[in-house]
Coordinates of N, CA and C in Angstrom, one line a residue:
M8 N 27.2 -25.3 12.3 CA 27.3 -24.2 13.2 C 28.1 -23.0 12.5
R9 N 29.2 -23.4 11.8 CA 30.0 -22.4 11.2 C 29.2 -21.6 10.1
K10 N 28.4 -22.4 9.4 CA 27.6 -21.8 8.3 C 26.6 -20.9 8.9
S11 N 26.0 -21.2 10.0 CA 25.0 -20.4 10.6 C 25.6 -19.1 11.1
L12 N 26.8 -19.2 11.7 CA 27.5 -18.0 12.2 C 27.9 -17.1 11.0
L13 N 28.4 -17.7 9.9 CA 28.8 -16.9 8.8 C 27.6 -16.2 8.1
L14 N 26.5 -16.9 8.0 CA 25.2 -16.3 7.5 C 24.8 -15.2 8.4
F15 N 24.8 -15.4 9.7 CA 24.4 -14.3 10.6 C 25.3 -13.1 10.4
A16 N 26.6 -13.3 10.4 CA 27.6 -12.2 10.2 C 27.3 -11.5 8.9
M17 N 27.1 -12.2 7.8 CA 26.8 -11.5 6.5 C 25.5 -10.7 6.6
L18 N 24.5 -11.2 7.2 CA 23.2 -10.5 7.3 C 23.4 -9.3 8.2
F19 N 24.2 -9.4 9.2 CA 24.4 -8.2 10.1 C 25.2 -7.1 9.4
V20 N 26.2 -7.5 8.6 CA 27.0 -6.5 7.9 C 26.1 -5.8 6.8
F21 N 25.3 -6.6 6.2 CA 24.4 -6.1 5.1 C 23.3 -5.2 5.8
A22 N 22.8 -5.5 6.9 CA 21.8 -4.7 7.6 C 22.4 -3.3 8.0
I23 N 23.7 -3.3 8.5 CA 24.3 -2.1 8.9 C 24.5 -1.2 7.7
Q24 N 24.9 -1.7 6.5 CA 25.2 -0.9 5.3 C 23.9 -0.4 4.6
S25 N 22.8 -1.1 4.8 CA 21.6 -0.7 4.1 C 20.8 0.3 4.8
H26 N 19.9 1.0 4.1 CA 19.1 2.0 4.7 C 17.6 1.6 4.7
G27 N 17.0 1.6 5.8 CA 15.6 1.2 5.8 C 14.7 2.4 5.7
Q28 N 13.4 2.3 5.9 CA 12.5 3.4 5.9 C 12.7 4.3 7.0
E29 N 12.3 5.6 6.8 CA 12.6 6.6 7.8 C 11.3 6.9 8.6
K30 N 11.6 7.4 9.8 CA 10.5 7.8 10.8 C 9.5 8.8 10.1
G31 N 8.3 8.5 10.3 CA 7.2 9.3 9.8 C 6.6 8.9 8.4
D32 N 7.3 7.9 7.7 CA 6.7 7.4 6.5 C 5.5 6.5 6.8
A33 N 4.6 6.4 5.8 CA 3.5 5.6 5.9 C 3.1 5.0 4.6
R34 N 2.4 3.8 4.6 CA 1.9 3.2 3.4 C 0.5 2.6 3.7
I35 N -0.3 2.6 2.7 CA -1.6 1.9 2.7 C -1.5 0.6 1.9
H36 N -1.9 -0.5 2.5 CA -1.8 -1.8 1.9 C -3.1 -2.3 1.5
T37 N -3.2 -2.9 0.3 CA -4.4 -3.8 0.0 C -3.8 -5.2 -0.3
L38 N -4.4 -6.2 0.2 CA -3.8 -7.5 0.1 C -4.8 -8.6 -0.2
G39 N -4.3 -9.7 -0.7 CA -5.1 -10.9 -0.8 C -4.3 -11.9 0.0
L40 N -5.0 -12.9 0.5 CA -4.2 -13.9 1.3 C -4.8 -15.3 1.0
Y41 N -3.9 -16.3 1.2 CA -4.2 -17.7 1.0 C -3.7 -18.5 2.2
G42 N -4.6 -19.2 2.8 CA -4.2 -20.1 3.9 C -3.7 -21.4 3.4
L43 N -2.5 -21.9 3.9 CA -1.9 -23.1 3.4 C -2.5 -24.4 3.9
E44 N -3.1 -24.3 5.1 CA -3.7 -25.6 5.6 C -5.1 -25.8 5.2
Y45 N -5.9 -24.7 5.4 CA -7.4 -24.9 5.1 C -7.7 -24.4 3.7
K46 N -6.7 -23.8 3.0 CA -6.9 -23.4 1.6 C -8.0 -22.4 1.4
D47 N -8.1 -21.5 2.4 CA -9.1 -20.4 2.3 C -8.5 -19.1 1.7
F48 N -9.3 -18.5 0.9 CA -8.8 -17.2 0.3 C -9.4 -16.0 1.2
G49 N -8.8 -14.9 1.1 CA -9.3 -13.7 1.8 C -8.8 -12.4 1.1
I50 N -9.4 -11.3 1.5 CA -8.9 -10.0 1.1 C -8.8 -9.1 2.3
G51 N -8.0 -8.1 2.2 CA -7.9 -7.2 3.4 C -7.1 -6.0 3.1
G52 N -6.8 -5.2 4.1 CA -6.1 -4.0 4.0 C -5.5 -3.6 5.3
G53 N -4.6 -2.6 5.2 CA -4.0 -2.1 6.5 C -3.2 -0.8 6.2
V54 N -2.7 -0.3 7.3 CA -1.9 1.0 7.2 C -0.6 0.7 8.0
E55 N 0.5 1.0 7.3 CA 1.8 0.8 7.9 C 2.4 2.2 8.3
Y56 N 2.8 2.4 9.5 CA 3.4 3.6 9.9 C 4.8 3.4 10.5
F57 N 5.8 4.1 10.1 CA 7.2 4.0 10.6 C 7.3 5.0 11.7
F58 N 7.4 4.4 13.0 CA 7.5 5.3 14.2 C 9.0 5.5 14.5
A59 N 9.9 4.8 13.9 CA 11.3 5.0 14.0 C 12.0 4.4 12.8
D60 N 13.2 4.8 12.6 CA 13.9 4.2 11.4 C 13.9 2.7 11.5
R61 N 13.5 2.1 10.4 CA 13.4 0.6 10.2 C 12.3 -0.1 11.0
F62 N 11.6 0.6 11.9 CA 10.6 0.0 12.6 C 9.2 0.5 12.2
A63 N 8.2 -0.4 12.0 CA 6.9 0.1 11.6 C 5.9 -0.7 12.4
L64 N 4.7 -0.1 12.6 CA 3.5 -0.7 13.1 C 2.5 -0.8 12.0
M65 N 1.9 -2.0 11.9 CA 0.9 -2.2 10.9 C -0.4 -2.9 11.4
P66 N -1.4 -2.1 11.7 CA -2.7 -2.8 11.9 C -3.4 -3.2 10.6
S67 N -4.0 -4.4 10.6 CA -4.6 -4.8 9.3 C -5.8 -5.6 9.6
F68 N -6.8 -5.7 8.7 CA -8.0 -6.4 8.8 C -8.2 -7.2 7.6
A69 N -8.5 -8.5 7.7 CA -8.8 -9.4 6.5 C -10.1 -10.1 6.7
K70 N -10.8 -10.2 5.6 CA -12.0 -11.0 5.5 C -11.7 -12.3 4.8
I71 N -11.9 -13.4 5.5 CA -11.5 -14.7 4.9 C -12.8 -15.4 4.5
Y72 N -12.7 -16.2 3.4 CA -13.9 -16.9 2.9 C -13.8 -18.4 3.0
P73 N -14.1 -18.9 4.2 CA -14.1 -20.4 4.4 C -15.2 -21.1 3.7
E74 N -15.2 -22.4 3.6 CA -16.3 -23.1 2.9 C -17.6 -23.0 3.7
V75 N -17.5 -22.9 5.0 CA -18.7 -22.8 5.9 C -18.5 -21.7 6.9
G76 N -19.5 -20.8 7.0 CA -19.5 -19.7 7.9 C -18.7 -18.5 7.5
N77 N -18.4 -17.7 8.5 CA -17.7 -16.4 8.3 C -16.5 -16.4 9.1
L78 N -15.4 -15.7 8.6 CA -14.2 -15.6 9.4 C -13.5 -14.3 9.0
S79 N -13.0 -13.6 10.0 CA -12.2 -12.4 9.8 C -11.0 -12.4 10.8
N80 N -10.0 -11.6 10.4 CA -8.8 -11.5 11.2 C -8.4 -10.1 11.4
F81 N -8.1 -9.7 12.6 CA -7.4 -8.4 12.9 C -6.0 -8.7 13.4
S82 N -5.1 -8.0 12.9 CA -3.7 -8.2 13.3 C -3.1 -6.8 13.6
F83 N -2.2 -6.7 14.5 CA -1.4 -5.5 14.9 C 0.0 -6.0 15.0
D84 N 0.8 -5.6 14.0 CA 2.2 -6.2 13.8 C 3.2 -5.1 14.0
L85 N 4.4 -5.5 14.5 CA 5.6 -4.8 14.6 C 6.5 -5.3 13.5
R86 N 7.0 -4.5 12.6 CA 7.9 -4.9 11.6 C 9.3 -4.3 11.7
Y87 N 10.3 -5.1 11.5 CA 11.7 -4.6 11.5 C 12.3 -4.8 10.1
Y88 N 12.6 -3.7 9.4 CA 13.2 -3.8 8.1 C 14.7 -4.0 8.2
V89 N 15.2 -5.1 7.6 CA 16.7 -5.4 7.7 C 17.4 -4.8 6.4
T90 N 16.6 -4.5 5.4 CA 17.3 -4.0 4.2 C 16.5 -2.7 3.7
G91 N 17.1 -1.9 2.9 CA 16.5 -0.7 2.4 C 16.6 -0.7 0.9
G92 N 16.3 0.4 0.3 CA 16.3 0.5 -1.2 C 15.1 0.1 -1.8
P93 N 15.2 -0.3 -3.1 CA 13.9 -0.7 -3.8 C 13.3 -2.0 -3.4
S94 N 14.2 -2.9 -2.8 CA 13.7 -4.2 -2.3 C 14.0 -4.3 -0.8
Q95 N 12.9 -4.3 0.0 CA 13.1 -4.2 1.4 C 12.6 -5.5 2.1
L96 N 13.4 -6.2 2.9 CA 13.1 -7.4 3.6 C 12.8 -7.0 5.0
Y97 N 11.7 -7.6 5.6 CA 11.4 -7.4 7.0 C 11.0 -8.6 7.8
F98 N 11.2 -8.6 9.1 CA 10.7 -9.6 10.0 C 9.5 -9.0 10.8
M99 N 8.5 -9.8 11.1 CA 7.4 -9.2 11.8 C 6.9 -10.1 12.9
A100 N 6.3 -9.5 13.9 CA 5.7 -10.3 15.0 C 4.6 -9.4 15.5
G101 N 3.5 -10.0 16.1 CA 2.4 -9.2 16.6 C 1.3 -9.9 17.2
Y102 N 0.2 -9.2 17.4 CA -1.0 -9.6 18.0 C -2.0 -10.0 16.9
S103 N -2.8 -11.0 17.1 CA -3.7 -11.4 16.1 C -5.0 -12.0 16.8
Q104 N -6.1 -11.6 16.2 CA -7.4 -12.1 16.7 C -8.3 -12.5 15.5
N105 N -8.8 -13.7 15.6 CA -9.8 -14.3 14.7 C -11.2 -14.1 15.2
F106 N -12.1 -13.8 14.3 CA -13.6 -13.8 14.7 C -14.2 -14.7 13.7
Q107 N -14.9 -15.8 14.3 CA -15.4 -16.8 13.5 C -16.9 -17.1 13.9
N108 N -17.7 -17.3 12.9 CA -19.1 -17.7 13.0 C -19.3 -18.9 12.1
T109 N -19.5 -20.1 12.7 CA -19.6 -21.3 11.9 C -21.0 -21.6 11.5
A110 N -22.0 -20.9 12.1 CA -23.4 -21.1 11.7 C -24.1 -19.7 11.6
P111 N -23.8 -19.0 10.5 CA -24.5 -17.6 10.4 C -26.0 -17.7 10.5
G112 N -26.5 -16.7 11.2 CA -28.0 -16.6 11.4 C -28.5 -17.4 12.6
Q113 N -27.7 -18.0 13.3 CA -28.1 -18.7 14.5 C -27.4 -18.1 15.8
A114 N -28.1 -18.1 16.9 CA -27.6 -17.5 18.1 C -26.5 -18.4 18.7
G115 N -25.6 -17.7 19.4 CA -24.6 -18.4 20.1 C -23.5 -19.1 19.3
T116 N -23.2 -18.7 18.1 CA -22.2 -19.4 17.3 C -21.0 -18.6 17.0
R117 N -20.9 -17.4 17.5 CA -19.7 -16.5 17.4 C -18.7 -16.9 18.3
E118 N -17.4 -16.9 17.8 CA -16.3 -17.2 18.7 C -15.1 -16.3 18.3
S119 N -14.3 -16.0 19.3 CA -13.2 -15.1 19.1 C -11.9 -15.8 19.6
Y120 N -10.8 -15.8 18.9 CA -9.6 -16.4 19.3 C -8.5 -15.4 19.2
V121 N -7.7 -15.3 20.3 CA -6.6 -14.4 20.4 C -5.3 -15.2 20.4
G122 N -4.3 -14.6 19.7 CA -3.0 -15.3 19.6 C -1.9 -14.3 19.1
A123 N -0.9 -14.9 18.6 CA 0.2 -14.1 18.1 C 0.5 -14.6 16.7
N124 N 1.3 -13.7 16.0 CA 1.7 -14.1 14.6 C 3.2 -13.7 14.5
A125 N 3.8 -14.4 13.6 CA 5.2 -14.1 13.3 C 5.4 -14.4 11.8
G126 N 6.4 -13.7 11.2 CA 6.6 -14.0 9.8 C 7.7 -13.2 9.2
V127 N 7.8 -13.3 7.9 CA 8.8 -12.6 7.1 C 8.2 -12.1 5.9
G128 N 8.6 -10.9 5.4 CA 8.0 -10.4 4.2 C 9.0 -9.5 3.4
A129 N 8.5 -9.0 2.3 CA 9.3 -8.1 1.5 C 8.4 -7.0 0.8
Y130 N 9.0 -5.9 0.7 CA 8.3 -4.8 -0.1 C 9.2 -4.5 -1.3
V131 N 8.7 -4.5 -2.5 CA 9.4 -4.2 -3.7 C 8.8 -3.0 -4.3
G132 N 9.5 -1.8 -4.4 CA 9.0 -0.6 -5.0 C 8.9 -0.8 -6.5
L133 N 7.7 -0.7 -7.1 CA 7.6 -0.8 -8.5 C 7.7 0.6 -9.2
T134 N 7.1 1.6 -8.6 CA 7.2 3.0 -9.1 C 7.2 3.8 -7.8
D135 N 7.2 5.2 -8.0 CA 7.2 6.1 -6.8 C 5.9 6.0 -6.0
W136 N 4.8 5.6 -6.7 CA 3.5 5.6 -6.0 C 2.9 4.2 -5.7
V137 N 3.6 3.1 -6.1 CA 3.1 1.8 -5.8 C 4.2 0.8 -5.6
G138 N 4.0 -0.2 -4.8 CA 5.0 -1.3 -4.6 C 4.3 -2.6 -4.4
L139 N 5.0 -3.7 -4.5 CA 4.5 -5.0 -4.3 C 4.9 -5.4 -2.9
S140 N 3.9 -5.9 -2.2 CA 4.1 -6.4 -0.8 C 3.8 -7.9 -0.7
T141 N 4.7 -8.6 -0.2 CA 4.5 -10.1 0.0 C 4.9 -10.4 1.5
E142 N 4.2 -11.5 2.0 CA 4.5 -11.8 3.4 C 4.1 -13.3 3.6
F143 N 4.9 -14.0 4.4 CA 4.6 -15.3 4.9 C 4.4 -15.2 6.4
R144 N 3.3 -15.6 6.9 CA 3.1 -15.5 8.4 C 2.5 -16.8 8.9
I145 N 2.7 -17.0 10.2 CA 2.2 -18.1 11.0 C 1.4 -17.5 12.2
Q146 N 0.2 -18.0 12.4 CA -0.6 -17.6 13.5 C -0.8 -18.7 14.5
T147 N -0.8 -18.3 15.8 CA -0.8 -19.3 16.9 C -2.2 -19.6 17.4
Q148 N -3.2 -18.7 17.1 CA -4.5 -19.0 17.7 C -5.2 -20.1 16.9
Y149 N -6.4 -20.4 17.3 CA -7.2 -21.5 16.7 C -7.2 -21.4 15.2
R150 N -7.0 -22.5 14.6 CA -6.8 -22.8 13.2 C -5.3 -22.9 12.9
Q151 N -4.5 -22.2 13.7 CA -3.0 -22.2 13.6 C -2.6 -22.3 12.1
E152 N -3.0 -21.3 11.4 CA -2.9 -21.2 10.0 C -1.6 -20.5 9.6
A153 N -0.9 -21.1 8.7 CA 0.2 -20.5 8.0 C -0.4 -19.9 6.7
S154 N -0.1 -18.7 6.4 CA -0.7 -18.1 5.2 C 0.3 -17.3 4.4
F155 N 0.0 -17.0 3.2 CA 0.8 -16.2 2.3 C 0.0 -15.0 1.9
R156 N 0.5 -13.8 2.0 CA -0.2 -12.6 1.6 C 0.6 -11.9 0.5
I157 N -0.2 -11.4 -0.4 CA 0.4 -10.6 -1.5 C -0.5 -9.5 -1.8
G158 N 0.1 -8.3 -2.1 CA -0.8 -7.2 -2.4 C 0.0 -6.0 -2.9
L159 N -0.6 -4.9 -2.9 CA 0.0 -3.6 -3.4 C 0.1 -2.7 -2.2
A160 N 1.1 -1.9 -2.1 CA 1.3 -0.9 -1.1 C 1.5 0.5 -1.7
F161 N 0.8 1.5 -1.2 CA 0.8 2.8 -1.7 C 1.5 3.8 -0.7
P162 N 2.7 4.2 -0.9 CA 3.3 5.2 0.0 C 2.6 6.5 0.1
L163 N 2.5 7.0 1.3 CA 1.8 8.3 1.5 C 2.8 9.4 1.5

């Protein structure tokens, strides 16, 4: 218990001293993803907009390539940045929806699953015009997939 309180206090002090992104900033993300349970790869993209200091909204779309059928994911996430500077850590939570077709070309096989996602990620600025974006997320809807995302982010 003491260690948890000490860790929380250190993170709180660090978050107060650091500077996050500022209101009005935006980034375009390109990403690749890998599902840890089903081992499916995917590609996607999104736009991140900072509506307040340290808070960003990011809608994203990913096309996933399962062994059978078609699968895509739409997510709309709220991100809170706890650190600032060249390396920025954030926590995220949001809405997620999977669109799945297990038998392409046949009628009545499309399904849609709605759920939530939560995770943690980091943005590391490589230059003024590009940064590395990484994220670990867990989704609650069907497949209940934990996945790892990595990609590039381009500040606007």
